[in-house]
CSV table of C-alpha atoms in Angstrom, one decimal:
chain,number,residue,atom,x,y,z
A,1,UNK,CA,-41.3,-4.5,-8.3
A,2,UNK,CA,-40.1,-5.8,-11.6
A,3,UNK,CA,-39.7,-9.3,-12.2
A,4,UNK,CA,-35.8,-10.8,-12.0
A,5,UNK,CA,-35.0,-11.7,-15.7
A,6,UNK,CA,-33.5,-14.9,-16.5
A,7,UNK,CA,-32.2,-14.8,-20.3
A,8,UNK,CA,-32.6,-18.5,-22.6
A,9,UNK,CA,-32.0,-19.6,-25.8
A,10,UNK,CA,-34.0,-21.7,-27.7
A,11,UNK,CA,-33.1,-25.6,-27.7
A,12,UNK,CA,-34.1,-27.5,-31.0
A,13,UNK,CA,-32.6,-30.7,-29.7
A,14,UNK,CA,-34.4,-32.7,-27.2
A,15,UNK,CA,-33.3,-36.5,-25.5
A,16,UNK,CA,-31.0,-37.2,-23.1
A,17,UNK,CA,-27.7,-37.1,-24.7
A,18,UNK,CA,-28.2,-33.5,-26.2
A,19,UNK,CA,-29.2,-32.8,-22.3
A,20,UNK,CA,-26.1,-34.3,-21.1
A,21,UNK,CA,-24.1,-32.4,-23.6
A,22,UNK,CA,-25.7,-29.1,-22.6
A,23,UNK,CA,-25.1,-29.6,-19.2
A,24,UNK,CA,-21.6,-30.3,-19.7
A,25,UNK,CA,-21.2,-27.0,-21.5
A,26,UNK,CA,-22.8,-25.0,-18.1
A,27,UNK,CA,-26.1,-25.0,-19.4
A,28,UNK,CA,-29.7,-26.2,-18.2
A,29,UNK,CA,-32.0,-27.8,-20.2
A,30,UNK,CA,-35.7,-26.0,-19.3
A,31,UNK,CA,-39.0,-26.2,-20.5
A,32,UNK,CA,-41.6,-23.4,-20.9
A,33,UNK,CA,-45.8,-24.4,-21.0
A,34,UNK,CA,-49.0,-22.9,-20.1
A,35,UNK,CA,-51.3,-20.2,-21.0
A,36,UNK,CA,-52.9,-22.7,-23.9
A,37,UNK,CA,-49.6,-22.2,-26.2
A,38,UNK,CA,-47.1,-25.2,-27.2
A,39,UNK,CA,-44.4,-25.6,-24.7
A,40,UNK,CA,-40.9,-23.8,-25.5
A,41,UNK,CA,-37.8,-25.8,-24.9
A,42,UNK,CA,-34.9,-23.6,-24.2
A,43,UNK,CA,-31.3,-23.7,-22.7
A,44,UNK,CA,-30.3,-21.4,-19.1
A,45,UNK,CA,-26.7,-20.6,-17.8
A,46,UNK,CA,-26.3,-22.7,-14.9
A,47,UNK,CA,-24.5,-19.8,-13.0
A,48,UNK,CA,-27.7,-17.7,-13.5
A,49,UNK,CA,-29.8,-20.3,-12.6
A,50,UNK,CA,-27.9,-21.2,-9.2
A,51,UNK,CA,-27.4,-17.5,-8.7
A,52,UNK,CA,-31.4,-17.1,-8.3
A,53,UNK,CA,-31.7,-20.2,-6.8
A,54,UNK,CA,-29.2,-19.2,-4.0
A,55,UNK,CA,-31.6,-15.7,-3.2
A,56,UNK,CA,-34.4,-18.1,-1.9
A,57,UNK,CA,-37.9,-18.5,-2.5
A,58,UNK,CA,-37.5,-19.6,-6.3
A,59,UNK,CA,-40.7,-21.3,-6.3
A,60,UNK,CA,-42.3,-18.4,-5.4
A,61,UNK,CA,-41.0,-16.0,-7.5
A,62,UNK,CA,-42.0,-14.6,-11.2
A,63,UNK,CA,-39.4,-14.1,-13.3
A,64,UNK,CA,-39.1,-13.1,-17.2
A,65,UNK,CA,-37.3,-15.4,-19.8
A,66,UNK,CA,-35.9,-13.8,-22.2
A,67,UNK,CA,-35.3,-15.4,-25.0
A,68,UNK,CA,-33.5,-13.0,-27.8
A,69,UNK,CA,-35.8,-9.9,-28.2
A,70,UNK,CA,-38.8,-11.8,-26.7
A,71,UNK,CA,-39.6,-12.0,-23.0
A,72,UNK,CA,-42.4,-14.5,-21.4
A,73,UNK,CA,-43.3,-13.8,-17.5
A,74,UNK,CA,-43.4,-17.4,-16.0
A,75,UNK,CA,-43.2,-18.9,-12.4
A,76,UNK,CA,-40.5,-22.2,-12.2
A,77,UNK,CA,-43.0,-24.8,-10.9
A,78,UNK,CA,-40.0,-27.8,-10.5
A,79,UNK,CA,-36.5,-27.7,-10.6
A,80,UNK,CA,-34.7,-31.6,-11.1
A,81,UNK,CA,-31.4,-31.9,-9.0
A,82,UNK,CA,-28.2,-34.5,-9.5
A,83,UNK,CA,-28.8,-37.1,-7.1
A,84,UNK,CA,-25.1,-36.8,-5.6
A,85,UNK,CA,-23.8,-33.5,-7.0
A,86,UNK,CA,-27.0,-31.5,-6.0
A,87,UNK,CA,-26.4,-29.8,-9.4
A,88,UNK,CA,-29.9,-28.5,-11.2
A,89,UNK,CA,-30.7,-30.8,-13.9
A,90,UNK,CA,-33.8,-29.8,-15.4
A,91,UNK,CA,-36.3,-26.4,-14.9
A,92,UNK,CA,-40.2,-26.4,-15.5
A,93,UNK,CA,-41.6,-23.2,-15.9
A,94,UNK,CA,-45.0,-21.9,-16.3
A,95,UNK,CA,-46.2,-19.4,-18.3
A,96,UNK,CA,-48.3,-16.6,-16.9
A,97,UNK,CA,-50.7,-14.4,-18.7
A,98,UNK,CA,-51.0,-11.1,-18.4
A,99,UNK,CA,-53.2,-9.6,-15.6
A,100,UNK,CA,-53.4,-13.2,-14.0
A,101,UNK,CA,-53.4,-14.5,-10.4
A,102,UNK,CA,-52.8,-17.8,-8.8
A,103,UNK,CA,-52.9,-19.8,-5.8
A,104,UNK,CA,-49.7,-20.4,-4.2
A,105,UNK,CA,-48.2,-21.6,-0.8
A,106,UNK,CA,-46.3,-18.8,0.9
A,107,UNK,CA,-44.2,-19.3,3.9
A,108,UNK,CA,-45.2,-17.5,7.3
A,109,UNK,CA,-42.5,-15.5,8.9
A,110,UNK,CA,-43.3,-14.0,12.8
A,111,UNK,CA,-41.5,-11.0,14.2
A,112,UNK,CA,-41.7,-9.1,17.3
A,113,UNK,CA,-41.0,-12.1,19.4
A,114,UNK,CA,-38.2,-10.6,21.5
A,115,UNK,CA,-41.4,-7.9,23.0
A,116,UNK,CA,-43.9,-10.5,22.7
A,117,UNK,CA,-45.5,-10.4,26.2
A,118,UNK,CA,-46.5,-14.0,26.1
A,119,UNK,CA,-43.2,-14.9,25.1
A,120,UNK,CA,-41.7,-12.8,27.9
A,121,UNK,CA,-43.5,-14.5,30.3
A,122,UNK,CA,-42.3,-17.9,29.2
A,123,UNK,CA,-44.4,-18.8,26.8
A,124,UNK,CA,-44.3,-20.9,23.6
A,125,UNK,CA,-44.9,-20.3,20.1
A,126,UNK,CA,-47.0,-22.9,18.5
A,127,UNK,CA,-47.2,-22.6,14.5
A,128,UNK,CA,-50.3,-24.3,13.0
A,129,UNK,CA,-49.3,-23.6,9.5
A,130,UNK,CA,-45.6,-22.7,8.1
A,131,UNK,CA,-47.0,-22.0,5.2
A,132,UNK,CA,-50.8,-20.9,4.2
A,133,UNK,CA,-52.1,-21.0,0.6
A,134,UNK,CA,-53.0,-18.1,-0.9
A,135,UNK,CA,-54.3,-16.0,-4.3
A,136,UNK,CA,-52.0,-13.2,-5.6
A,137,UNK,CA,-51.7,-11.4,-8.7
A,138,UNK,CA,-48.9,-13.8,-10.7
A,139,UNK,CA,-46.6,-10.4,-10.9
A,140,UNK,CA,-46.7,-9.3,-7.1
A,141,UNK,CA,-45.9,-13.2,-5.2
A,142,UNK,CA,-44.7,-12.0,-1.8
A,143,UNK,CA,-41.6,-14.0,-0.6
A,144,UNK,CA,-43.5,-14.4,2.5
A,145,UNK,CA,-46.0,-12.9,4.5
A,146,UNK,CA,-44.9,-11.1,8.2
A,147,UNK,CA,-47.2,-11.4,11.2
A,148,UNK,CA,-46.3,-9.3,14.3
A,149,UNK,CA,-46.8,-11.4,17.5
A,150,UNK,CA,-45.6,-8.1,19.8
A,151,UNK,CA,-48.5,-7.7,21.3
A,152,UNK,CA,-49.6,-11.3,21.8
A,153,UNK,CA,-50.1,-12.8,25.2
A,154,UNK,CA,-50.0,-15.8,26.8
A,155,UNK,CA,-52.7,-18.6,25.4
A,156,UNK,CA,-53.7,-16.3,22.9
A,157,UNK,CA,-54.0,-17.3,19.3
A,158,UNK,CA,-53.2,-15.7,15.3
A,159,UNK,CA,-55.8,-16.3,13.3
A,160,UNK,CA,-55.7,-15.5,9.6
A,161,UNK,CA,-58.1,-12.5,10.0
A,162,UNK,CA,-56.3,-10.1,12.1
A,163,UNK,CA,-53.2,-10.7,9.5
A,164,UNK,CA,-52.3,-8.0,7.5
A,165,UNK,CA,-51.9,-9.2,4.1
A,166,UNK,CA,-50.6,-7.7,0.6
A,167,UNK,CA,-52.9,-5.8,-2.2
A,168,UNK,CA,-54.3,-8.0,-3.9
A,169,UNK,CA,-53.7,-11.2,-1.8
A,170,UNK,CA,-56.4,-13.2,0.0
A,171,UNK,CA,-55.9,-16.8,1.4
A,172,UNK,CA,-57.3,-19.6,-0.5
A,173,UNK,CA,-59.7,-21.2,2.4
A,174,UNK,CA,-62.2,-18.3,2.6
A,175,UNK,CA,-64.7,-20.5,4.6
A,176,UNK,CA,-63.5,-19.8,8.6
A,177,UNK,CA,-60.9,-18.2,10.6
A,178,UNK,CA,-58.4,-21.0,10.7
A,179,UNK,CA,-55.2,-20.6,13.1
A,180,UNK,CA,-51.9,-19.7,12.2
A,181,UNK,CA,-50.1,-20.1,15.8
A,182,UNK,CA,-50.7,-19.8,19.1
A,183,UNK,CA,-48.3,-18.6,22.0
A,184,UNK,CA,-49.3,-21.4,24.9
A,185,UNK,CA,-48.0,-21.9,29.0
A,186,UNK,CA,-45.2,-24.4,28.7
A,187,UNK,CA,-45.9,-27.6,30.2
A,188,UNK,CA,-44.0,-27.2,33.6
A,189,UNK,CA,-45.7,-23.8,33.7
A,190,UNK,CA,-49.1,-26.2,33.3
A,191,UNK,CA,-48.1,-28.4,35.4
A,192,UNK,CA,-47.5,-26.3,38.6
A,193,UNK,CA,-50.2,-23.7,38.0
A,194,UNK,CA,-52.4,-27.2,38.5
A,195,UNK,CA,-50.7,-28.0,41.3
A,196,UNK,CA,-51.4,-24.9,42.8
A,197,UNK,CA,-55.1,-25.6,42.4
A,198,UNK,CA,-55.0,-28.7,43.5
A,199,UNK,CA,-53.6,-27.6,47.1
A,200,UNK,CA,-55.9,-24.6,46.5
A,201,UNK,CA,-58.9,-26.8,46.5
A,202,UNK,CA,-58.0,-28.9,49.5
A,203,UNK,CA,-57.1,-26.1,51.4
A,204,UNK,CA,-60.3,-24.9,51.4
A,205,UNK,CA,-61.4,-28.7,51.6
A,206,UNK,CA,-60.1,-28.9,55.3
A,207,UNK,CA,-60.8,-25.6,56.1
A,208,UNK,CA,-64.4,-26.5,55.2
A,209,UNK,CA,-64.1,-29.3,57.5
A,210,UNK,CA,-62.7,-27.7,60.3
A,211,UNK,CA,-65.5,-25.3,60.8
């Protein structure tokens, strides 16, 4: 999938009064660094900007800037908002070199729970981690990563090997099988299936005694 393009011009002023006059004229103030060249300052549309900011997962997503004929492919790494107007203020971005991959936190999104067995039966879905870090080419960031719980039963657990991940995309912590979520007995449910082997036991306590 190609990368959203964003278009820029170049800024030769810098300081907080050319900012404030930028902003006043609907633009954003932005700064472009990385790949061991000098940082770029440059100037966005605020109506762009909020535009992709509104899709979600901005963080997470590569874009191109193009800035007249040129294009870099960066990845916004922190965005500055207006204390009281929520308005964008400022944009980092980060360049990304061709053919490169990164580690990034990607959010965890579950489906199937409406068939889930364990769920059907009353049970709860416990997320470890809403998010697990992860290595992905810098042009193919997945918005987030699906796990399919429709087959998961009660007091069974996700772990990050039976997840079906992306080409190209491997989770950061390569040294064990950590958990993603578990689907557990709600505590009532606990509760009465150990009452129920409480009066199980003495039961058979008294029975024992009577013979």
């Amino acid at each position: 999938m190609a990368s959203p393009v964003i278009k820029a011009e170049l800024r030769e002023k810098a300081g907080k009064g050319s900012s404030r006059a930028l902003r006043r004229e609907d633009k954003i103030p932005a700064v472009i660094y990385g790949d061991k060249k000098d940082p770029v300052t440059v100037t966005i549309s605020r109506i762009d900007l909020v535009k992709q900011l509104n899709t979600g997962g901005f963080l997470n997503t590569s874009y191109e800037i193009q800035i007249g004929k040129d294009k870099e492919t960066v990845l916004p790494r922190d965005v500055q908002f207006h204390p009281v107007t929520d308005w964008p203020m400022h944009v980092d971005f980060f360049r990304l070199a061709k053919g490169s991959s990164l580690n990034i936190m990607i959010p965890i999104h579950f489906v199937g729970d409406e068939v889930s067995p364990g769920i059907k039966a009353g049970g709860i879905l416990n997320v470890v981690r809403h998010e697990v870090e992860f290595s992905c080419p810098a042009n193919a960031i997945p918005e987030a990563i699906e796990i399919d719980i429709s087959e998961v039963e009660m007091n069974e657990s996700i772990h990050i090997s039976t997840v079906t991940l992306p080409k190209g995309v491997a989770p950061v912590i390569d040294d064990r099988d950590f958990t993603i979520a578990t689907i557990s007995a709600p505590s009532g449910l606990k509760s009465a299936d150990s009452g129920d082997e409480g009066e199980t036991a003495e039961a058979e306590a008294t029975e024992g005694g009577e013979e």
